[in-house]
Short mmCIF file of N, CA and C in Angstrom, two decimals:
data_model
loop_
_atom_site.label_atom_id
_atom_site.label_comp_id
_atom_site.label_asym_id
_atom_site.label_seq_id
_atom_site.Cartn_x
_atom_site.Cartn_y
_atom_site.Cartn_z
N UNK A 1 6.83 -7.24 1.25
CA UNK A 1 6.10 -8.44 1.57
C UNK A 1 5.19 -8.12 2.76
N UNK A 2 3.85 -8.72 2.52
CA UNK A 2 2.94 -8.11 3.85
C UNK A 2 2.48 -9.37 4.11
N UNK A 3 2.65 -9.78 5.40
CA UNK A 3 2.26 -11.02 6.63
C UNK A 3 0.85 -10.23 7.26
N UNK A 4 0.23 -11.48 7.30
CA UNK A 4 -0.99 -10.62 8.30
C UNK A 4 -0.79 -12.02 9.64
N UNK A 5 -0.44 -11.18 11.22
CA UNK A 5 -0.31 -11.88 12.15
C UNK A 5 -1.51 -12.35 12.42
N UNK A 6 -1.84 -13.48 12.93
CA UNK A 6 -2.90 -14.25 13.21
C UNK A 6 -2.38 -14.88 15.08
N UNK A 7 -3.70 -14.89 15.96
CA UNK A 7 -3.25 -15.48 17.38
C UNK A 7 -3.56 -14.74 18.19
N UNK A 8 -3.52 -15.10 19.41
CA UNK A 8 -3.84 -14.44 20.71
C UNK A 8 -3.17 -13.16 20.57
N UNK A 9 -4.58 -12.54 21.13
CA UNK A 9 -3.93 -11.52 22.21
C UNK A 9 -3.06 -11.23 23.42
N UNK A 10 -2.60 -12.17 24.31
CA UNK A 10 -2.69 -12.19 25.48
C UNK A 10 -1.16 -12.85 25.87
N UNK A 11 0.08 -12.42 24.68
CA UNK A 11 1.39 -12.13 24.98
C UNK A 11 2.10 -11.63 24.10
N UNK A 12 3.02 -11.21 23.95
CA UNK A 12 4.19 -10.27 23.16
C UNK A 12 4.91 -10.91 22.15
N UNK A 13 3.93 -11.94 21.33
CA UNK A 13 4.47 -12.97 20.22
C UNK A 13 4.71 -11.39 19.29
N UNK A 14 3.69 -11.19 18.81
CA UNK A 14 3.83 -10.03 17.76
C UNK A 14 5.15 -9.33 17.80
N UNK A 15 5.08 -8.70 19.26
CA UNK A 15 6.62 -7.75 19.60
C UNK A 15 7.54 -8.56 19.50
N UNK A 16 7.81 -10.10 19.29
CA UNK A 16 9.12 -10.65 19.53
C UNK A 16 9.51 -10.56 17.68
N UNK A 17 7.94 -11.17 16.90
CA UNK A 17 8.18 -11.19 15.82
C UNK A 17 8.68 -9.73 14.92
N UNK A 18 8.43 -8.27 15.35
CA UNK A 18 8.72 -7.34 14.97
C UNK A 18 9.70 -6.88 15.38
N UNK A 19 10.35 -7.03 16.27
CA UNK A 19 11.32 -6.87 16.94
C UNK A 19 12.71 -7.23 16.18
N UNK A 20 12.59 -8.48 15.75
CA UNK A 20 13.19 -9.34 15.29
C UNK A 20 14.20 -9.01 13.39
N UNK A 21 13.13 -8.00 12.89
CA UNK A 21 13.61 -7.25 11.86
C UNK A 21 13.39 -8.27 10.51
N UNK A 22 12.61 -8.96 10.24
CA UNK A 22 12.30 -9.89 9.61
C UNK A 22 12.23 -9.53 7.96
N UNK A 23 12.07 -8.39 7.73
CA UNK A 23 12.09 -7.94 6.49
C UNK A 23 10.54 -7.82 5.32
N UNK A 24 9.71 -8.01 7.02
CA UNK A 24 8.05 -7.84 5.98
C UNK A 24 7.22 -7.01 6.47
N UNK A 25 6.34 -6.21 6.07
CA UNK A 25 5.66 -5.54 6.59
C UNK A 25 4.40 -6.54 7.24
N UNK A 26 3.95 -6.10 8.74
CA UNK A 26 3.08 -6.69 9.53
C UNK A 26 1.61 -6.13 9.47
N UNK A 27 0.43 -7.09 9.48
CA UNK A 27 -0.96 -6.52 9.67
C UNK A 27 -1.12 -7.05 11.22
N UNK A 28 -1.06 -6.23 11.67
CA UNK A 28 -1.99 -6.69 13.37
C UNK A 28 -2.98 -6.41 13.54
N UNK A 29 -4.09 -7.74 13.86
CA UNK A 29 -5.34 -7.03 13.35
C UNK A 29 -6.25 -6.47 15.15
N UNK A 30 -5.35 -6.54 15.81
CA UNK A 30 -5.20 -6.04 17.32
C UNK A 30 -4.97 -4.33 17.43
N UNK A 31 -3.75 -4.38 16.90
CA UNK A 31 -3.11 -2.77 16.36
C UNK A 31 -4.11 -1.78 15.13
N UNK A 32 -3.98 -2.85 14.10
CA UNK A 32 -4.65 -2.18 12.86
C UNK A 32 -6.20 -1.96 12.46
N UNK A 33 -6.72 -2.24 12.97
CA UNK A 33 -7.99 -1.98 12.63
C UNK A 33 -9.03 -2.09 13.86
N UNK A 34 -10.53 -1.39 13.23
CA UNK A 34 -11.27 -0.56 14.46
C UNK A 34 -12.56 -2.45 14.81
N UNK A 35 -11.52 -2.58 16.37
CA UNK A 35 -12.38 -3.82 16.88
C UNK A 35 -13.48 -3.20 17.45
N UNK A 36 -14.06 -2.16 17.81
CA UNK A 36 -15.43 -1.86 17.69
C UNK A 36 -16.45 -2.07 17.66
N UNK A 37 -16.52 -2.37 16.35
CA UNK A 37 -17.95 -3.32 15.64
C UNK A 37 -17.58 -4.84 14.84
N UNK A 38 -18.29 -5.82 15.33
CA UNK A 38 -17.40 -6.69 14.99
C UNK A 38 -17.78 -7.46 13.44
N UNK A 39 -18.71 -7.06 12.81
CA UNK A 39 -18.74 -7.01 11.23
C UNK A 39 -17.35 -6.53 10.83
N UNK A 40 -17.30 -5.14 11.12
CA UNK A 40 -15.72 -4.24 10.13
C UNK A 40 -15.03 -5.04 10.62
N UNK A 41 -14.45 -5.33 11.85
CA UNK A 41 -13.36 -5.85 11.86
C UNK A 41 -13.25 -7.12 11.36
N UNK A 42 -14.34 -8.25 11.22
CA UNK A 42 -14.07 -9.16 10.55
C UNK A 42 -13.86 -8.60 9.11
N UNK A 43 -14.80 -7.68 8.36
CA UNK A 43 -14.53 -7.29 6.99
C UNK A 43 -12.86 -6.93 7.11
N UNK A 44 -12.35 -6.18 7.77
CA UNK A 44 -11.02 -6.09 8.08
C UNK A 44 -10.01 -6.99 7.79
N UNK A 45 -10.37 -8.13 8.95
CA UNK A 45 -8.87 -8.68 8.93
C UNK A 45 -9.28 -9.96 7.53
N UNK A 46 -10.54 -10.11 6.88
CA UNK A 46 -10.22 -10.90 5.95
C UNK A 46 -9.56 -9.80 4.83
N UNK A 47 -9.82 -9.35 4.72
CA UNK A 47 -9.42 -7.78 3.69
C UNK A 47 -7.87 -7.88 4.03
N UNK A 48 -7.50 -8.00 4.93
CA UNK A 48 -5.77 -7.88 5.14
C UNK A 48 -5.31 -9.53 4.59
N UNK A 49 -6.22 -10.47 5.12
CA UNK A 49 -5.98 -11.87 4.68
C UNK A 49 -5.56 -11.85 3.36
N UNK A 50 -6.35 -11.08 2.65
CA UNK A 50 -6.75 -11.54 0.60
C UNK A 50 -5.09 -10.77 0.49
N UNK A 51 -4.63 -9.45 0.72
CA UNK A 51 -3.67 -8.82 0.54
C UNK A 51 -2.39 -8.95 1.03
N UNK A 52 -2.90 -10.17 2.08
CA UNK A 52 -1.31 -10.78 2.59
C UNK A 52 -0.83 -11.60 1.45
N UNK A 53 0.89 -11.77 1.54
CA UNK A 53 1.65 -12.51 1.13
C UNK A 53 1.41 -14.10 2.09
N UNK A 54 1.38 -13.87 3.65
CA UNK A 54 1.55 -14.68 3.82
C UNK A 54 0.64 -14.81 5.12
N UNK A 55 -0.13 -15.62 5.84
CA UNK A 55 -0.48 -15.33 7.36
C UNK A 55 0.82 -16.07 8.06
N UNK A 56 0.92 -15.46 9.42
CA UNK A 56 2.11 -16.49 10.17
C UNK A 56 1.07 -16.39 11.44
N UNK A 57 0.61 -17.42 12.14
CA UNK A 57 -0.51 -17.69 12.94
C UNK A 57 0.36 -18.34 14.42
N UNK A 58 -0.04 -18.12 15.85
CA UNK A 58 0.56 -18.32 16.57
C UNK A 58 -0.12 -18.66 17.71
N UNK A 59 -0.04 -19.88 18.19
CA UNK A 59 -1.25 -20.46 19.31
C UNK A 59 0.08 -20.76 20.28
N UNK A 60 -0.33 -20.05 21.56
CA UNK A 60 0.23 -20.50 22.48
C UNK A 60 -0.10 -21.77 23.28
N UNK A 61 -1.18 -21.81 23.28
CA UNK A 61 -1.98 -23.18 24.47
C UNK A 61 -2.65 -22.30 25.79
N UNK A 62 -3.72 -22.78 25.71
CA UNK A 62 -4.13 -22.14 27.64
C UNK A 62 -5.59 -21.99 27.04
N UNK A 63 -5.89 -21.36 26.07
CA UNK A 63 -7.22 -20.87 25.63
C UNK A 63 -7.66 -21.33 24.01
N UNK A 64 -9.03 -21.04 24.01
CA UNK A 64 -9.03 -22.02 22.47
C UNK A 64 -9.53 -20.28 21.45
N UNK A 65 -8.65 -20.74 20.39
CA UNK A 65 -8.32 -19.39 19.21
C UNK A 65 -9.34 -19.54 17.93
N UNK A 66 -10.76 -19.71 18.57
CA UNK A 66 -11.41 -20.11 17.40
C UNK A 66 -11.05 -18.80 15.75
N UNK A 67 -11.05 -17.65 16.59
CA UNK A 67 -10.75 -16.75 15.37
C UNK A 67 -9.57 -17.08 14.78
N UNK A 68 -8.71 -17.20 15.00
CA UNK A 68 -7.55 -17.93 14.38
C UNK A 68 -7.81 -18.97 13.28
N UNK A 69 -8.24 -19.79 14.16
CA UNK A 69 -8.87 -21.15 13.09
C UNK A 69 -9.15 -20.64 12.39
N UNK A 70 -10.01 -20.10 12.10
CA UNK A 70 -11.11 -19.37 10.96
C UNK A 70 -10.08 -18.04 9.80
N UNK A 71 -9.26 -17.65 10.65
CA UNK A 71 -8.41 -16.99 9.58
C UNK A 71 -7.05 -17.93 8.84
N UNK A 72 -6.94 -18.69 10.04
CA UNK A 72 -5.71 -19.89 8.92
C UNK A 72 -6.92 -20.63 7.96
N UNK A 73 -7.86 -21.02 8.35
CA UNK A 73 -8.81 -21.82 7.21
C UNK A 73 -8.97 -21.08 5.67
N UNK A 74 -9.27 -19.62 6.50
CA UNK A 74 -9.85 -18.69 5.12
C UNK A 74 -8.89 -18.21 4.44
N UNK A 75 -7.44 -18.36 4.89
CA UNK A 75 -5.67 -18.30 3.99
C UNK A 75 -5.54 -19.24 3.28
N UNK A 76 -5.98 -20.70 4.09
CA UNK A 76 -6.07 -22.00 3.35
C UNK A 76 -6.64 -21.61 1.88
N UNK A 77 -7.74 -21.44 2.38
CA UNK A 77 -9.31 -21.67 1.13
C UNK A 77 -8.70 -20.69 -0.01
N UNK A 78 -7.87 -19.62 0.76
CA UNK A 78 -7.53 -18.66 -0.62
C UNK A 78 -5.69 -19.27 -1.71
N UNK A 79 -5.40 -19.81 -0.97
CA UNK A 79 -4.30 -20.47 -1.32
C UNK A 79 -3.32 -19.82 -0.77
N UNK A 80 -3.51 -19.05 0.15
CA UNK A 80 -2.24 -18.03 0.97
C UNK A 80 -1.82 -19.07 2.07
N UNK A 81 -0.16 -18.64 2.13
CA UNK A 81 0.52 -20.04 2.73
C UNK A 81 0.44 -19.32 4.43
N UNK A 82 0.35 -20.45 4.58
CA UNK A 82 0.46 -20.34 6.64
C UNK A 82 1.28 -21.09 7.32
N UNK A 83 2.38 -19.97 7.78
CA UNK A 83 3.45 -20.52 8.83
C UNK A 83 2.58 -20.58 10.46
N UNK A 84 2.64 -21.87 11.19
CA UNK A 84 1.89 -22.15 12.08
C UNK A 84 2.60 -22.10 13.46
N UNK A 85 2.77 -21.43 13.98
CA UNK A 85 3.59 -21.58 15.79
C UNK A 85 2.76 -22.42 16.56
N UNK A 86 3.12 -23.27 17.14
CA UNK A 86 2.18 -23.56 18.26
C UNK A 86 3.38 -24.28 18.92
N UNK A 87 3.15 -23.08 20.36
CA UNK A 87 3.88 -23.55 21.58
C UNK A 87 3.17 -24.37 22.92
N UNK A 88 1.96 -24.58 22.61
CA UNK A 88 1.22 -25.42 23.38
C UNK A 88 1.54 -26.95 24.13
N UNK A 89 2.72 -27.56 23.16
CA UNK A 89 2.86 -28.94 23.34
C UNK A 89 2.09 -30.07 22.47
N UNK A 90 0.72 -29.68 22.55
CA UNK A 90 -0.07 -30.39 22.05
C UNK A 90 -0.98 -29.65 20.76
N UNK A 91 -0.11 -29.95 19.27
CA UNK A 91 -0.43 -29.03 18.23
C UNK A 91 -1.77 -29.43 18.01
N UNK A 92 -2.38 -28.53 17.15
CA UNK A 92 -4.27 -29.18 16.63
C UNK A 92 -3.58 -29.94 15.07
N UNK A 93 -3.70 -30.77 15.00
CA UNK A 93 -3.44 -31.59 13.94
C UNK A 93 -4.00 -31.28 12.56
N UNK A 94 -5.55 -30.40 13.06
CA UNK A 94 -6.07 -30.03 11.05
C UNK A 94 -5.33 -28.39 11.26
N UNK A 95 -4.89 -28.27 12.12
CA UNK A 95 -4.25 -26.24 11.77
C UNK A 95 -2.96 -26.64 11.12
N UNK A 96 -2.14 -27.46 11.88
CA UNK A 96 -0.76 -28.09 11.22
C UNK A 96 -0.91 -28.91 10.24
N UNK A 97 -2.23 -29.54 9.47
CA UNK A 97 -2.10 -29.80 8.33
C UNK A 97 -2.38 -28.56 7.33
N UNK A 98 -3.01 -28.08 7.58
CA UNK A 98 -3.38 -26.53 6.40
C UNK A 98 -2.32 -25.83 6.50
N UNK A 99 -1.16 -25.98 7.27
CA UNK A 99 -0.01 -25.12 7.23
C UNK A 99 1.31 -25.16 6.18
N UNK A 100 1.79 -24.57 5.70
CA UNK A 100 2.61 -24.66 4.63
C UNK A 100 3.70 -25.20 5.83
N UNK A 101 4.18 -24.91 6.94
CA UNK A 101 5.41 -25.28 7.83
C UNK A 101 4.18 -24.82 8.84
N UNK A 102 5.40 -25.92 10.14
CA UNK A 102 4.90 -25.73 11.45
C UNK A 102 6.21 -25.75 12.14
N UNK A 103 5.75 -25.25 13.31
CA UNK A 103 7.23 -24.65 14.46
C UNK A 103 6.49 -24.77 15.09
N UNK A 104 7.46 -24.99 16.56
CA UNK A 104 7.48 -25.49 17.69
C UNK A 104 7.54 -24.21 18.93
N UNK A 105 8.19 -22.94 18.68
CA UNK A 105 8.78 -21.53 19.05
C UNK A 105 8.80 -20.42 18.15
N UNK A 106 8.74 -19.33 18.33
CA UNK A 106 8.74 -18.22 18.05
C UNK A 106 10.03 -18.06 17.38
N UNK A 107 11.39 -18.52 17.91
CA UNK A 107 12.22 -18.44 17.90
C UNK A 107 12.76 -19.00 16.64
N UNK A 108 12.55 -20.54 16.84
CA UNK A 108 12.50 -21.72 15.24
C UNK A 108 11.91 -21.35 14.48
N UNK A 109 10.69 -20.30 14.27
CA UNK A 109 10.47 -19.48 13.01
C UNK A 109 11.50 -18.44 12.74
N UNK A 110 11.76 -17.91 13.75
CA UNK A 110 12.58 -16.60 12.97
C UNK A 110 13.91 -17.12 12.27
N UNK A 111 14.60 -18.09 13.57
CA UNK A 111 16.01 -18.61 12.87
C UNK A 111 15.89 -18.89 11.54
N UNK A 112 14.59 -19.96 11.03
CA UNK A 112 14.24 -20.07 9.70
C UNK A 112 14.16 -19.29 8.64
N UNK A 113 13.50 -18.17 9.22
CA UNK A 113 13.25 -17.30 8.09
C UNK A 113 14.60 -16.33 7.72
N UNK A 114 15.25 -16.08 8.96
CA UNK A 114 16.80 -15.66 8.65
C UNK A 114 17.47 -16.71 7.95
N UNK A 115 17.14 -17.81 7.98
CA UNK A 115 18.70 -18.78 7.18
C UNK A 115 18.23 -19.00 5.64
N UNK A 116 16.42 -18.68 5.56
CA UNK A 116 16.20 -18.37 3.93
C UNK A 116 16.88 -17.18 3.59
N UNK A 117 16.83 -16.22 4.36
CA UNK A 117 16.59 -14.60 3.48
C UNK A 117 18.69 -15.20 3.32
N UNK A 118 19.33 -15.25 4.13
CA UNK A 118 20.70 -15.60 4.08
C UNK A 118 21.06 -16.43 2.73
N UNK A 119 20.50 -17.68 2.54
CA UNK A 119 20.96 -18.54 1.45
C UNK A 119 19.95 -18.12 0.24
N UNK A 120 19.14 -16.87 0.37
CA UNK A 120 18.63 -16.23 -0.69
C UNK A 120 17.25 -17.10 -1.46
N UNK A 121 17.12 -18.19 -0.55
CA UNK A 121 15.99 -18.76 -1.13
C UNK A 121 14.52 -18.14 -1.31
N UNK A 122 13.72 -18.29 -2.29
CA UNK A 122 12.10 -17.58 -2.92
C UNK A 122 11.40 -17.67 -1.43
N UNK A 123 10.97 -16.86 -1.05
CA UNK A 123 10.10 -16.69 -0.15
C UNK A 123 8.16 -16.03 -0.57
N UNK A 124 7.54 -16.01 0.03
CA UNK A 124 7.28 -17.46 1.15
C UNK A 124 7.64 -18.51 0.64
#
């Protein structure tokens, strides 16, 4: 199963989520591909978008994630499901509607996704 991470740069969401042993292979489009030129890398991370199973997108609060937006929209538009984090307090109401689930922590996603893979339920 391949997730393509979506969200800031600017904390160790990714490392908590890999860390964590989740059972999918990750696109980081931070890690994985050449930010450089910023055509490829957009050709990039939509290219990882079309080939994900799933995006899991993660807004902390403090700064605004327009690229984000724009990659949960373009998961939307493709029918690829989006698990939404936002630890901000104050969620964006059209990102948490385009979201297949929304969470509150980093944490309340993973517990989740461990108590599917456990009771064996179809994922995403």
């Amino acid at each position: 199963m391949k997730v393509y991470l979506a969200g800031g740069f600017y904390s160790d969401w990714r490392g908590q989520i890999e860390a964590a042993h989740l059972g999918f292979e990750t696109f980081d489009p931070q890690r994985d591909n050449d930010q450089s030129a910023s055509y490829r890398f957009v050709r990039d991370d939509l290219t990882a978008i079309e080939m994900a199973d799933f995006v899991l997108a993660f807004y902390p609060g403090g700064y605004n994630s327009h690229g984000m937006a724009a990659e949960i929209g373009y998961a939307a538009a493709r029918h690829t499901p989006v698990y939404y984090i936002d630890t901000s307090g104050v969620p964006d109401l059209f990102l948490v509607g385009l979201a297949k689930r929304f969470f509150t922590s980093i944490e309340a996603f993973i517990d989740w996704w461990k108590d599917r893979i456990e009771r064996g339920r179809p994922l995403p």
